[in-house]
Amino acid sequence: MSRTDWEVVIGLEVHSQLNTASKIFSGASTAFGAEPNVQASAVDIALPGVLPVLNRGAVERAIRFGLAIGATVAPKSVFARKNYFYPDLPKGYQISQFELPVVQGGAITIRVGEGDKAYEKTVQLTRAHLEEDAGKSLHEDFHGMSGIDLNRAGTPLLEIVSEPDMRSSAEAVAYARALHALVRWIDICDGNMQEGSFRCDANVSVRPRGQEKFGTRREIKNLNSFRFLQQAIDYEVQWQIERLEDGGTIQQATVLFDPDSGETRMMRSKEDAHDYRYFPDPDLLPLVISEEWIARVRGGMPELPEAMKARFVADFGLSAYDATTLTASKEVAAYFQATVDAAGKANAKLCANWVMGELAARLNKAELDIAASPVAPAQLAGMVARIADNTISNAIAKKVFEALWNGEGGDGADAADQVIDCQGLKQVTDSGAIEGLIDEVLAANPKSVEEFRAGKEKAFNALVGQVMKASKGKANPGQVNELLRRKLQA
Amino acid sequence: MSLSNEQVGHVARLARIALTEAETEATRRKLDGIFGLIEQMQAVDTTGVEPMSHPQELATRLREDAVIETDRRAAFQAAAPQTEAGLYLVPKVIE
């Protein structure tokens, strides 16, 4: 069987750390980077007799997520104990949800690939449930012992489980990115992958194309970057296919990805698979979420990426591609919206071109987030307005943008006007002045004139270029075209 | 239903309990008794009855998302067998 005869099947489980101030079952802080164990309360370290009390903020974030993906927010859900022994889990069990999770179903639309090959796909979600994080084990040598830091113990997590709907590593990454953008968009998670706020587990299997039954899956644990997610899946898929083509079989297993070697290796086989013995936690009563609460949360939801995309297309006349790009992250969308608000709806397309073009390129080169852009939305809007009213051409605008980027023109919304005035960049639209330049150029380039009259359109463009050059780029190109043609045809 | 000694051993391992052979046998008999009770309960027809997760018909109480705990590390670690650099030390574990 050749490589293309195999179909890849991927499902993802994402642990998204909820950005509450306090822990899910205690009033200890969740701030990152504190001294070891100073944010571990009696509940977090599981002293005898302590009881968990659920954080309203964590539940509210789960509701926000459920609403954002069109899921059912369960009117009643149940916390369960997931039992296993590990030193960073002081209770001997993790409080999680099992049979009745808080968020059930839902879907996310993803966009995969670039350009002509790009396509959209809807990934169904199985569930999302609330649970607590464990502490951290430090395996550096403490006289042959391990060190335990329980600051992270009890940090609220939303574990988001997808259906096995993805068919390539590219789709898995597109889904993970869409989910990452969404949790940040609705402000339930900071999305910081280096700090472990967004961690992915990938369930990967392959099956002969056309076969309905899924192959045996292996689960790759704890992937904390999109690049590792892609690399780990690609390696795992190839490993599974090679093994099957060599006549072997796949055993269900949990594997780890080693970023240094780019390989996955077995952590535990099915025989050692954890037997978690879930049961309802008697310390916690069922979580009941009323219709009124859901309605209140719905009232406070921001406009979601899909709705905003549709609005950009309908109201601003943007293409679906532009609208998708501009809603890829909350920050880009906010920047674009602020620019259009200042420049006016009629200039939305021009704003889009600058945000996705020159601005994105400069930010990328400087490795800056759009929120830290040296050019504020109002300043970009001020410049766009001058392009729109023909004060400057697009070519000159690049010079103006460069000046704005370097902080010329001041901090105000009129920075572009200051730059245009100070550097004398105002476009020449006085037809008398342009005609004067055209006459000079025609007199100096008799050969081009000859060629144009002989039917060479290229010669016309060369003449336009000469006139623009003579005006130092300040002549209005449209006007130059029109006047030059009129003169040549006279 | 009768458990095998291997099954008892498995449950004991999951619970990190070391059992001698005699204890295994005694535990098996106790567990068999519990399973007998469960079998009896399973004979009841519960069609249409909503599974119960808690004996009380109440909803869990919620607290506001606010940090109210202060650092009590020194007091907590005074009871720990071994600590260093603010960490609890435990026998080496690497999975």
PDB file of C-alpha atoms in Angstrom, chain A residues 20-28 36-38 40-42 45 47 53-56 76 78 85 87 138-139 142-149 268 275 277 280 282 285-286 288 293, chain B residues 10-11 13-16 50-54 56-73 76-77 82 84-95:
ATOM      1  CA  THR A  20      -9.313  33.532  37.334  1.00  0.00           C
ATOM      2  CA  ALA A  21      -7.620  35.416  40.179  1.00  0.00           C
ATOM      3  CA  SER A  22      -8.084  32.557  42.630  1.00  0.00           C
ATOM      4  CA  LYS A  23      -8.058  28.762  42.391  1.00  0.00           C
ATOM      5  CA  ILE A  24     -10.997  26.597  41.441  1.00  0.00           C
ATOM      6  CA  PHE A  25     -11.662  25.258  44.962  1.00  0.00           C
ATOM      7  CA  SER A  26      -9.687  27.631  47.239  1.00  0.00           C
ATOM      8  CA  GLY A  27      -9.014  31.326  47.730  1.00  0.00           C
ATOM      9  CA  ALA A  28      -5.283  31.038  46.923  1.00  0.00           C
ATOM     10  CA  PRO A  36       7.469  27.704  45.571  1.00  0.00           C
ATOM     11  CA  ASN A  37       4.458  26.799  47.734  1.00  0.00           C
ATOM     12  CA  VAL A  38       3.570  30.331  48.873  1.00  0.00           C
ATOM     13  CA  ALA A  40      -0.597  26.618  48.161  1.00  0.00           C
ATOM     14  CA  SER A  41      -3.402  26.862  50.736  1.00  0.00           C
ATOM     15  CA  ALA A  42      -4.592  24.175  53.150  1.00  0.00           C
ATOM     16  CA  ILE A  45      -2.060  20.813  49.801  1.00  0.00           C
ATOM     17  CA  LEU A  47      -4.664  18.949  54.735  1.00  0.00           C
ATOM     18  CA  VAL A  53     -15.726  25.453  47.499  1.00  0.00           C
ATOM     19  CA  LEU A  54     -16.278  26.087  43.799  1.00  0.00           C
ATOM     20  CA  ASN A  55     -15.150  29.382  42.229  1.00  0.00           C
ATOM     21  CA  ARG A  56     -18.013  31.217  40.473  1.00  0.00           C
ATOM     22  CA  LYS A  76     -26.714  20.280  36.080  1.00  0.00           C
ATOM     23  CA  VAL A  78     -21.274  16.754  38.480  1.00  0.00           C
ATOM     24  CA  PHE A  85      -1.070   8.457  43.020  1.00  0.00           C
ATOM     25  CA  PRO A  87       3.435  13.282  44.661  1.00  0.00           C
ATOM     26  CA  LEU A 138      11.096  19.115  40.033  1.00  0.00           C
ATOM     27  CA  HIS A 139      13.444  16.301  39.230  1.00  0.00           C
ATOM     28  CA  PHE A 142      17.771  17.205  45.843  1.00  0.00           C
ATOM     29  CA  HIS A 143      20.040  14.596  47.474  1.00  0.00           C
ATOM     30  CA  GLY A 144      18.373  11.900  45.369  1.00  0.00           C
ATOM     31  CA  MET A 145      14.884  13.221  46.067  1.00  0.00           C
ATOM     32  CA  SER A 146      12.308  15.130  44.024  1.00  0.00           C
ATOM     33  CA  GLY A 147      11.052  18.603  44.939  1.00  0.00           C
ATOM     34  CA  ILE A 148       7.328  19.380  44.922  1.00  0.00           C
ATOM     35  CA  ASP A 149       5.855  22.833  44.275  1.00  0.00           C
ATOM     36  CA  ARG A 268       3.052   3.693  29.099  1.00  0.00           C
ATOM     37  CA  ASP A 275      -7.328   2.874  36.066  1.00  0.00           C
ATOM     38  CA  ARG A 277     -11.826   4.639  39.208  1.00  0.00           C
ATOM     39  CA  PRO A 280     -18.861  11.452  42.082  1.00  0.00           C
ATOM     40  CA  PRO A 282     -19.060  13.474  47.838  1.00  0.00           C
ATOM     41  CA  LEU A 285     -22.900  18.950  45.375  1.00  0.00           C
ATOM     42  CA  PRO A 286     -23.999  19.078  41.729  1.00  0.00           C
ATOM     43  CA  VAL A 288     -26.557  23.889  38.879  1.00  0.00           C
ATOM     44  CA  TRP A 293     -27.273  32.941  34.704  1.00  0.00           C
TER      45      TRP A 293
ATOM     46  CA  HIS B  10      -4.752  -5.264  41.307  1.00  0.00           C
ATOM     47  CA  VAL B  11      -7.102  -3.187  43.449  1.00  0.00           C
ATOM     48  CA  ARG B  13      -1.825  -1.971  43.893  1.00  0.00           C
ATOM     49  CA  LEU B  14      -4.062   0.847  42.643  1.00  0.00           C
ATOM     50  CA  ALA B  15      -4.650   1.878  46.246  1.00  0.00           C
ATOM     51  CA  ARG B  16      -0.935   1.484  47.066  1.00  0.00           C
ATOM     52  CA  GLU B  50     -32.356   9.664  37.215  1.00  0.00           C
ATOM     53  CA  PRO B  51     -28.942   8.565  38.534  1.00  0.00           C
ATOM     54  CA  MET B  52     -28.107  10.310  41.805  1.00  0.00           C
ATOM     55  CA  SER B  53     -24.676  11.816  42.366  1.00  0.00           C
ATOM     56  CA  HIS B  54     -25.339  13.088  45.880  1.00  0.00           C
ATOM     57  CA  GLN B  56     -29.057  15.660  49.028  1.00  0.00           C
ATOM     58  CA  GLU B  57     -31.196  17.493  46.478  1.00  0.00           C
ATOM     59  CA  LEU B  58     -29.111  20.647  46.731  1.00  0.00           C
ATOM     60  CA  ALA B  59     -26.863  22.622  44.398  1.00  0.00           C
ATOM     61  CA  THR B  60     -23.243  23.363  45.214  1.00  0.00           C
ATOM     62  CA  ARG B  61     -22.524  26.764  46.723  1.00  0.00           C
ATOM     63  CA  LEU B  62     -20.181  29.076  44.886  1.00  0.00           C
ATOM     64  CA  ARG B  63     -17.603  31.518  46.150  1.00  0.00           C
ATOM     65  CA  GLU B  64     -16.655  34.785  44.481  1.00  0.00           C
ATOM     66  CA  ASP B  65     -13.383  34.731  42.551  1.00  0.00           C
ATOM     67  CA  ALA B  66     -11.205  36.547  45.058  1.00  0.00           C
ATOM     68  CA  VAL B  67      -7.815  35.805  46.626  1.00  0.00           C
ATOM     69  CA  ILE B  68      -8.375  35.488  50.364  1.00  0.00           C
ATOM     70  CA  GLU B  69      -5.552  33.138  51.339  1.00  0.00           C
ATOM     71  CA  THR B  70      -2.217  34.409  52.575  1.00  0.00           C
ATOM     72  CA  ASP B  71       1.158  32.686  52.533  1.00  0.00           C
ATOM     73  CA  ARG B  72       1.251  30.034  55.272  1.00  0.00           C
ATOM     74  CA  ARG B  73       4.099  28.031  53.831  1.00  0.00           C
ATOM     75  CA  PHE B  76       2.537  24.033  56.629  1.00  0.00           C
ATOM     76  CA  GLN B  77       6.114  22.990  56.004  1.00  0.00           C
ATOM     77  CA  GLN B  82      11.665  17.175  54.560  1.00  0.00           C
ATOM     78  CA  GLU B  84      14.340  22.521  50.826  1.00  0.00           C
ATOM     79  CA  ALA B  85      14.255  25.859  48.996  1.00  0.00           C
ATOM     80  CA  GLY B  86      10.526  26.082  49.717  1.00  0.00           C
ATOM     81  CA  LEU B  87       9.870  22.684  48.134  1.00  0.00           C
ATOM     82  CA  TYR B  88       8.475  19.534  49.724  1.00  0.00           C
ATOM     83  CA  LEU B  89      10.969  16.738  49.200  1.00  0.00           C
ATOM     84  CA  VAL B  90       9.703  13.273  48.304  1.00  0.00           C
ATOM     85  CA  PRO B  91      11.352  10.015  47.209  1.00  0.00           C
ATOM     86  CA  LYS B  92      12.557  10.437  43.640  1.00  0.00           C
ATOM     87  CA  VAL B  93       9.809  10.024  41.057  1.00  0.00           C
ATOM     88  CA  ILE B  94      10.323  10.027  37.346  1.00  0.00           C
ATOM     89  CA  GLU B  95       7.677   8.533  35.166  1.00  0.00           C
TER      90      GLU B  95
END
